[in-house]
Tab-separated table of C-alpha atoms in Angstrom:
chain	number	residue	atom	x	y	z
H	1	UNK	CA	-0.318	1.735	5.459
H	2	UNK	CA	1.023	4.749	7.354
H	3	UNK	CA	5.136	5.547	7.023
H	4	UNK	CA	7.360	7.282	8.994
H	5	UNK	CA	10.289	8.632	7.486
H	6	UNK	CA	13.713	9.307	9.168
H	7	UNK	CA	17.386	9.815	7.778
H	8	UNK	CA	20.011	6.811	7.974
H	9	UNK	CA	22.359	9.141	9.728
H	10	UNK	CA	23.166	12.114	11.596
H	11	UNK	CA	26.610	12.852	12.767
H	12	UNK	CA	27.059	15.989	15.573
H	13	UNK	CA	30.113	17.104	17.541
H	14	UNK	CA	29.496	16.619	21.654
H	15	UNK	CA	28.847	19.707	23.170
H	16	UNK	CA	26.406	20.462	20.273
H	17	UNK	CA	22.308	19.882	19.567
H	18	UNK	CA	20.808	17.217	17.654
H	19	UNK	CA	17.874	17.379	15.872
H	20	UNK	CA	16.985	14.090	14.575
H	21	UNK	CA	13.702	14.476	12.183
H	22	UNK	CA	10.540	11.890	11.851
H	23	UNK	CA	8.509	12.906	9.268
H	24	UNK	CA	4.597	11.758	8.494
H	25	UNK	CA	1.552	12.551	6.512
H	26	UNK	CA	-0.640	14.881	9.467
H	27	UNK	CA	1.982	13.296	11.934
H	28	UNK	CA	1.199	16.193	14.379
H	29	UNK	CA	-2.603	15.192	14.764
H	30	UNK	CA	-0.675	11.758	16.403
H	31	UNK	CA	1.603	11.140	19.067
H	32	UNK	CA	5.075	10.264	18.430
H	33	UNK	CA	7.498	8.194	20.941
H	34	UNK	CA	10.997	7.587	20.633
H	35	UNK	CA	13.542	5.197	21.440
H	36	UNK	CA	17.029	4.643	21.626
H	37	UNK	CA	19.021	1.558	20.943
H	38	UNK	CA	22.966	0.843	21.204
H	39	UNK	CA	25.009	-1.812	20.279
H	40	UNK	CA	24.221	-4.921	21.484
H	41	UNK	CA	21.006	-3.512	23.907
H	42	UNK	CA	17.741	-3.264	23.951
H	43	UNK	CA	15.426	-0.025	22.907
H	44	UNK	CA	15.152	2.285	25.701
H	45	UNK	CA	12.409	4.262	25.770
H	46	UNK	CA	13.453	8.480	25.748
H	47	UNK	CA	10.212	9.747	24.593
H	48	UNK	CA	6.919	9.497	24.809
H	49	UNK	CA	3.583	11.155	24.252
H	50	UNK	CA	5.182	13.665	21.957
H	51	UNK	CA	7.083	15.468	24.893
H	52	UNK	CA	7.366	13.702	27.952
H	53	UNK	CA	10.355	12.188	29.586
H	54	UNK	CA	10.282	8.400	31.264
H	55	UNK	CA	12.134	8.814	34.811
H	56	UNK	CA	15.870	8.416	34.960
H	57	UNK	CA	16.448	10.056	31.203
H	58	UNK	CA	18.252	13.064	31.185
H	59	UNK	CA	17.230	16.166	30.398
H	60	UNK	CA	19.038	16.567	27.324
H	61	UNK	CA	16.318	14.600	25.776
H	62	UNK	CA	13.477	16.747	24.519
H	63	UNK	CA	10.846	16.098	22.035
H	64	UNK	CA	8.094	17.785	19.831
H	65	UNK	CA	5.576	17.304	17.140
H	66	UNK	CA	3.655	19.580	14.451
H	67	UNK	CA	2.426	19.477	11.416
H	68	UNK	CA	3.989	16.767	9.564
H	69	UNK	CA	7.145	16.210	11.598
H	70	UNK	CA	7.861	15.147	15.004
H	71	UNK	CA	11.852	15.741	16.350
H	72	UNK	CA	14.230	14.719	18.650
H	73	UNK	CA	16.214	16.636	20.328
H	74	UNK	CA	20.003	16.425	22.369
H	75	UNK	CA	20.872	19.202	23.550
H	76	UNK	CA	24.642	19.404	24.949
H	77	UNK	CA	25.088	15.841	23.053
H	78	UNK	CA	27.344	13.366	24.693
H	79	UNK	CA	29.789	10.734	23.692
H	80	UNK	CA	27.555	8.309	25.249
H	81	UNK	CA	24.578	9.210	23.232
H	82	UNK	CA	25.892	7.842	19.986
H	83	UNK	CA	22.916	5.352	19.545
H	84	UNK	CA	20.445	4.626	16.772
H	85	UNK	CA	16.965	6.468	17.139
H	86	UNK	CA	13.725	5.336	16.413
H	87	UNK	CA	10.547	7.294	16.263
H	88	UNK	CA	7.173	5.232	16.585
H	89	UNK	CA	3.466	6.141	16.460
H	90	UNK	CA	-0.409	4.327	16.262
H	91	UNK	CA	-1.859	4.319	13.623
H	92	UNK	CA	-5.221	1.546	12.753
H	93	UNK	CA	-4.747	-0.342	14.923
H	94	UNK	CA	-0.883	-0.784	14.459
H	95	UNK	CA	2.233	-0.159	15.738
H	96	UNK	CA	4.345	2.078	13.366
H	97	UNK	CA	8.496	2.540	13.560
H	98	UNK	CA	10.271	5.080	11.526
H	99	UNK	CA	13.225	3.109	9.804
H	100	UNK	CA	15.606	4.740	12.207
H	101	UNK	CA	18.294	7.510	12.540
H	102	UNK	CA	22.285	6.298	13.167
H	103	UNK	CA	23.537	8.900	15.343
H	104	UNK	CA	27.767	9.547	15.096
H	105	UNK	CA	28.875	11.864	18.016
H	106	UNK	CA	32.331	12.767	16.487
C	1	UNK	CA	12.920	-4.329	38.577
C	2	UNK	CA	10.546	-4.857	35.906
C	3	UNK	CA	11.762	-7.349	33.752
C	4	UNK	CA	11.093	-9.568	30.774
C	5	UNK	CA	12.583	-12.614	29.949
C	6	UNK	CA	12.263	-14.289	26.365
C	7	UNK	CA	13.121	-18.253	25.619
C	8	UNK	CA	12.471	-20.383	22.893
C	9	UNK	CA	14.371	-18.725	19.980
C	10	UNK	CA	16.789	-21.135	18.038
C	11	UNK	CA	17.659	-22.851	14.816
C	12	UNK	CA	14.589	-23.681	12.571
C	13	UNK	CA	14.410	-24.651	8.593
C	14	UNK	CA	12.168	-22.683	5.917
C	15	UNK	CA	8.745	-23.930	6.454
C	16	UNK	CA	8.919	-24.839	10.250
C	17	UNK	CA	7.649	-23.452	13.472
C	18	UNK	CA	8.604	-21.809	16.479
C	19	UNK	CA	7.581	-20.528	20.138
C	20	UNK	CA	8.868	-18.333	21.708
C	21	UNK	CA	7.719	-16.828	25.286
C	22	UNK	CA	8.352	-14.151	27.342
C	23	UNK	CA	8.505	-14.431	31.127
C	24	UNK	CA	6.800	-11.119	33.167
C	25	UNK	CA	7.889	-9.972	36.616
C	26	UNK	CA	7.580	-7.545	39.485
C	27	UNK	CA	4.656	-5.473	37.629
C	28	UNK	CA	1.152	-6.513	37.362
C	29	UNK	CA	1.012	-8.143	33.979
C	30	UNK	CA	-2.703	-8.491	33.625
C	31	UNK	CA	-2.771	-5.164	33.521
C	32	UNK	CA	-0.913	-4.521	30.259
C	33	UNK	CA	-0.617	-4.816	26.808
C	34	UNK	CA	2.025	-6.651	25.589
C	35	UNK	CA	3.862	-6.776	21.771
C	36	UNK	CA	6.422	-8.467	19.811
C	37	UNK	CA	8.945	-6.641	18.330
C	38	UNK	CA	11.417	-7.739	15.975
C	39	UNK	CA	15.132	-6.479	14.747
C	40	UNK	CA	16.804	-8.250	11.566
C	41	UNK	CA	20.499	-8.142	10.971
C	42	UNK	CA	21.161	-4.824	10.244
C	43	UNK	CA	18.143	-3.198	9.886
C	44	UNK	CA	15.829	-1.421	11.824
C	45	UNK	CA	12.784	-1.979	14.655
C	46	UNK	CA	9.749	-3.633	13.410
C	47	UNK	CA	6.508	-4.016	15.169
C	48	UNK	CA	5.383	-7.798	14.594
C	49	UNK	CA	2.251	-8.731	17.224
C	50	UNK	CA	-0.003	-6.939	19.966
C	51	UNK	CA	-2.337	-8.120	22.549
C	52	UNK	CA	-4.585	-6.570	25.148
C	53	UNK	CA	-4.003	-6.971	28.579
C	54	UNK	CA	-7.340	-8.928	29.143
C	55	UNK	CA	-6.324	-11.144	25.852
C	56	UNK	CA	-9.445	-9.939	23.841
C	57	UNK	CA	-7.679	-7.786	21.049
C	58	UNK	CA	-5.181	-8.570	19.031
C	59	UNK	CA	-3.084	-6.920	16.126
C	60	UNK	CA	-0.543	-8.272	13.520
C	61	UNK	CA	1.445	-6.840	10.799
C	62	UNK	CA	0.695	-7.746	7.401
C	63	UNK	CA	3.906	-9.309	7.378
C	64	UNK	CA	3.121	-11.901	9.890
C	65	UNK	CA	-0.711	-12.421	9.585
C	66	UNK	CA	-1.896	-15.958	8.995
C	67	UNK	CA	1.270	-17.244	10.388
C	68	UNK	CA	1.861	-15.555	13.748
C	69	UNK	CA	0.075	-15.855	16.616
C	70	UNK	CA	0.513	-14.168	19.421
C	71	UNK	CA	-1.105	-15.311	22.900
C	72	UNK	CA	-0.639	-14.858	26.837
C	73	UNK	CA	-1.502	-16.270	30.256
C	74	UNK	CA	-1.818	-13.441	32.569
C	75	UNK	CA	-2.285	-16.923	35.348
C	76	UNK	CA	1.620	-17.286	34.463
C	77	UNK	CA	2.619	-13.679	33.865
C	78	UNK	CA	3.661	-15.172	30.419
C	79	UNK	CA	3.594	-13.973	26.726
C	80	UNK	CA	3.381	-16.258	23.642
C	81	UNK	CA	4.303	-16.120	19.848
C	82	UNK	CA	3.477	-19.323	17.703
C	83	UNK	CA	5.527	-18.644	14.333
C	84	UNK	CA	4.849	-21.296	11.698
C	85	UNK	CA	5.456	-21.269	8.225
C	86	UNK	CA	8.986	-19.488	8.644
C	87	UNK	CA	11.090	-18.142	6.055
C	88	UNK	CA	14.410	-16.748	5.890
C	89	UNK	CA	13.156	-13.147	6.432
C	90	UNK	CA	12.034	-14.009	9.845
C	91	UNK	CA	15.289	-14.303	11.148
C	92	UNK	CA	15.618	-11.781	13.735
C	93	UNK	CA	15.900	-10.755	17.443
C	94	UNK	CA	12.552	-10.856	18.540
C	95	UNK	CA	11.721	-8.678	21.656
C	96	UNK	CA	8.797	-8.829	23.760
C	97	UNK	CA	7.537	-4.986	25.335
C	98	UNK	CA	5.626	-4.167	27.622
C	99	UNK	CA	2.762	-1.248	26.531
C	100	UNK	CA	1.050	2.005	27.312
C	101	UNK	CA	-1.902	3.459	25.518
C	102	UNK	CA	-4.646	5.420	26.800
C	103	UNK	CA	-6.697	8.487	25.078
C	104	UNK	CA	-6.024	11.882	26.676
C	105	UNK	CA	-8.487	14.544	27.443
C	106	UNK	CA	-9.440	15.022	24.214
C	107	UNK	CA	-9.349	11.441	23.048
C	108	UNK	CA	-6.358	11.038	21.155
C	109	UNK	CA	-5.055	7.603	21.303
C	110	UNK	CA	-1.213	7.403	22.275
C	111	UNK	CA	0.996	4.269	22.578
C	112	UNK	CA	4.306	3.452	23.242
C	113	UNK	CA	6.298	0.437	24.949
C	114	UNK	CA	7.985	1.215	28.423
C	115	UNK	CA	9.677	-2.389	29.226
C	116	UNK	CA	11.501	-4.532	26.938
C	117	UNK	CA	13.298	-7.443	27.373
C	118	UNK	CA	16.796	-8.585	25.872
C	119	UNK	CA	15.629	-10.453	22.912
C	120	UNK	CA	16.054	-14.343	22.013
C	121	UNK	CA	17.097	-14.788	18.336
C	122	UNK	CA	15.742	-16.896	15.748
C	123	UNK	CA	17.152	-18.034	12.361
C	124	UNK	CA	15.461	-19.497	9.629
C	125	UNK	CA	17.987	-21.408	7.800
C	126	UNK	CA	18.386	-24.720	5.873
């Protein structure tokens, strides 16, 4: 069955960029989606279709996707953006969730 | 507002079943796919059931096959999951989402869940 790979945990100071990774065999020849969850929440979709923002997420939120990894991106990162981060992509038929990325905003 | 609604999670003993549903509004619902997503303690997303918007197709992980079933009545803008057979590794917050997929220009297939709802929990305890 297909994987996606991601790292427990990122930290970043606010102000900063962060680049959280999802890594998968030819991932670029698939579209990637991502998704944020905090504490107590549901996921919120921030990404979809590789690069494309759902209305009402800021624009801080970027994504892209080549070769075997797809990223993430905050740009000017935020207190309030300390979240966990999923990536997720289709693959036979199924639905496919990296194991998720703990982001600290310290 | 969109919105989704789950019921039915609870209590249940190894070996006993479950159903939960998930209650659509304000969006066409027989127009969508719909999925079950789950979240155990402490761990991450995982994708548990699919099924087409006109009820024809559905998918399960391997994790869940034989035991699962997922259904819908797009008459009652409502989402089923018939869980028998538990075991402790069920336990979980199972979400229900609301999905997207179409093939672009080129025909690549993308998919991802716009809508989710807040999750009933079950546990699977003796």
């Amino acid at each position: 069955s297909y994987e996606l790979t991601q790292p427990p945990s990122m930290s970043v100071s606010p102000g900063q960029t962060a680049s959280i990774p999802c890594s998968g065999d030819n991932l670029g020849n698939k579209y990637v989606c991502w998704y944020q969850e905090k504490p107590g929440q549901s996921p919120v979709l921030v990404i979809y279709q590789d690069v494309k923002r759902p209305s009402g997420i800021p624009e801080r939120f970027s994504g892209s996707n080549s070769g075997n990894t797809a990223t993430l991106t905050i740009t000017g990162t935020q207190a309030m953006d300390e979240a966990d981060y999923y990536c997720q992509a289709w693959d036979s038929a199924t639905v496919v969730f990296g194991g998720g990325t703990k982001l600290t905003v310290l | 507002e969109v919105q989704l609604v789950e019921s039915g999670g609870g209590l249940v003993q190894p070996g006993g079943s479950l159903r939960l549903s998930c209650a659509a509004s304000r969006f066409t619902f027989s127009n969508y796919s719909m999925n079950w997503v789950r979240q155990t303690p402490g761990k991450g997303l995982e994708w548990v059931s699919y099924i087409s918007s006109n009820t024809i197709t559905t998918h399960s992980a391997d994790s869940v096959k034989g035991r699962f079933t997922i259904s819908r009545d797009n008459a009652k803008n409502s989402l089923y999951l018939q869980m028998n057979t538990l075991r402790a590794e069920d336990t979980a917050v199972y979400y229900c989402a609301r999905g997207r997929g179409e093939r672009d220009s080129d025909q690549n297939f993308y998919y991802y869940m716009d809508v989710w709802g807040k999750g009933t929990t079950v546990t699977v305890s003796s």
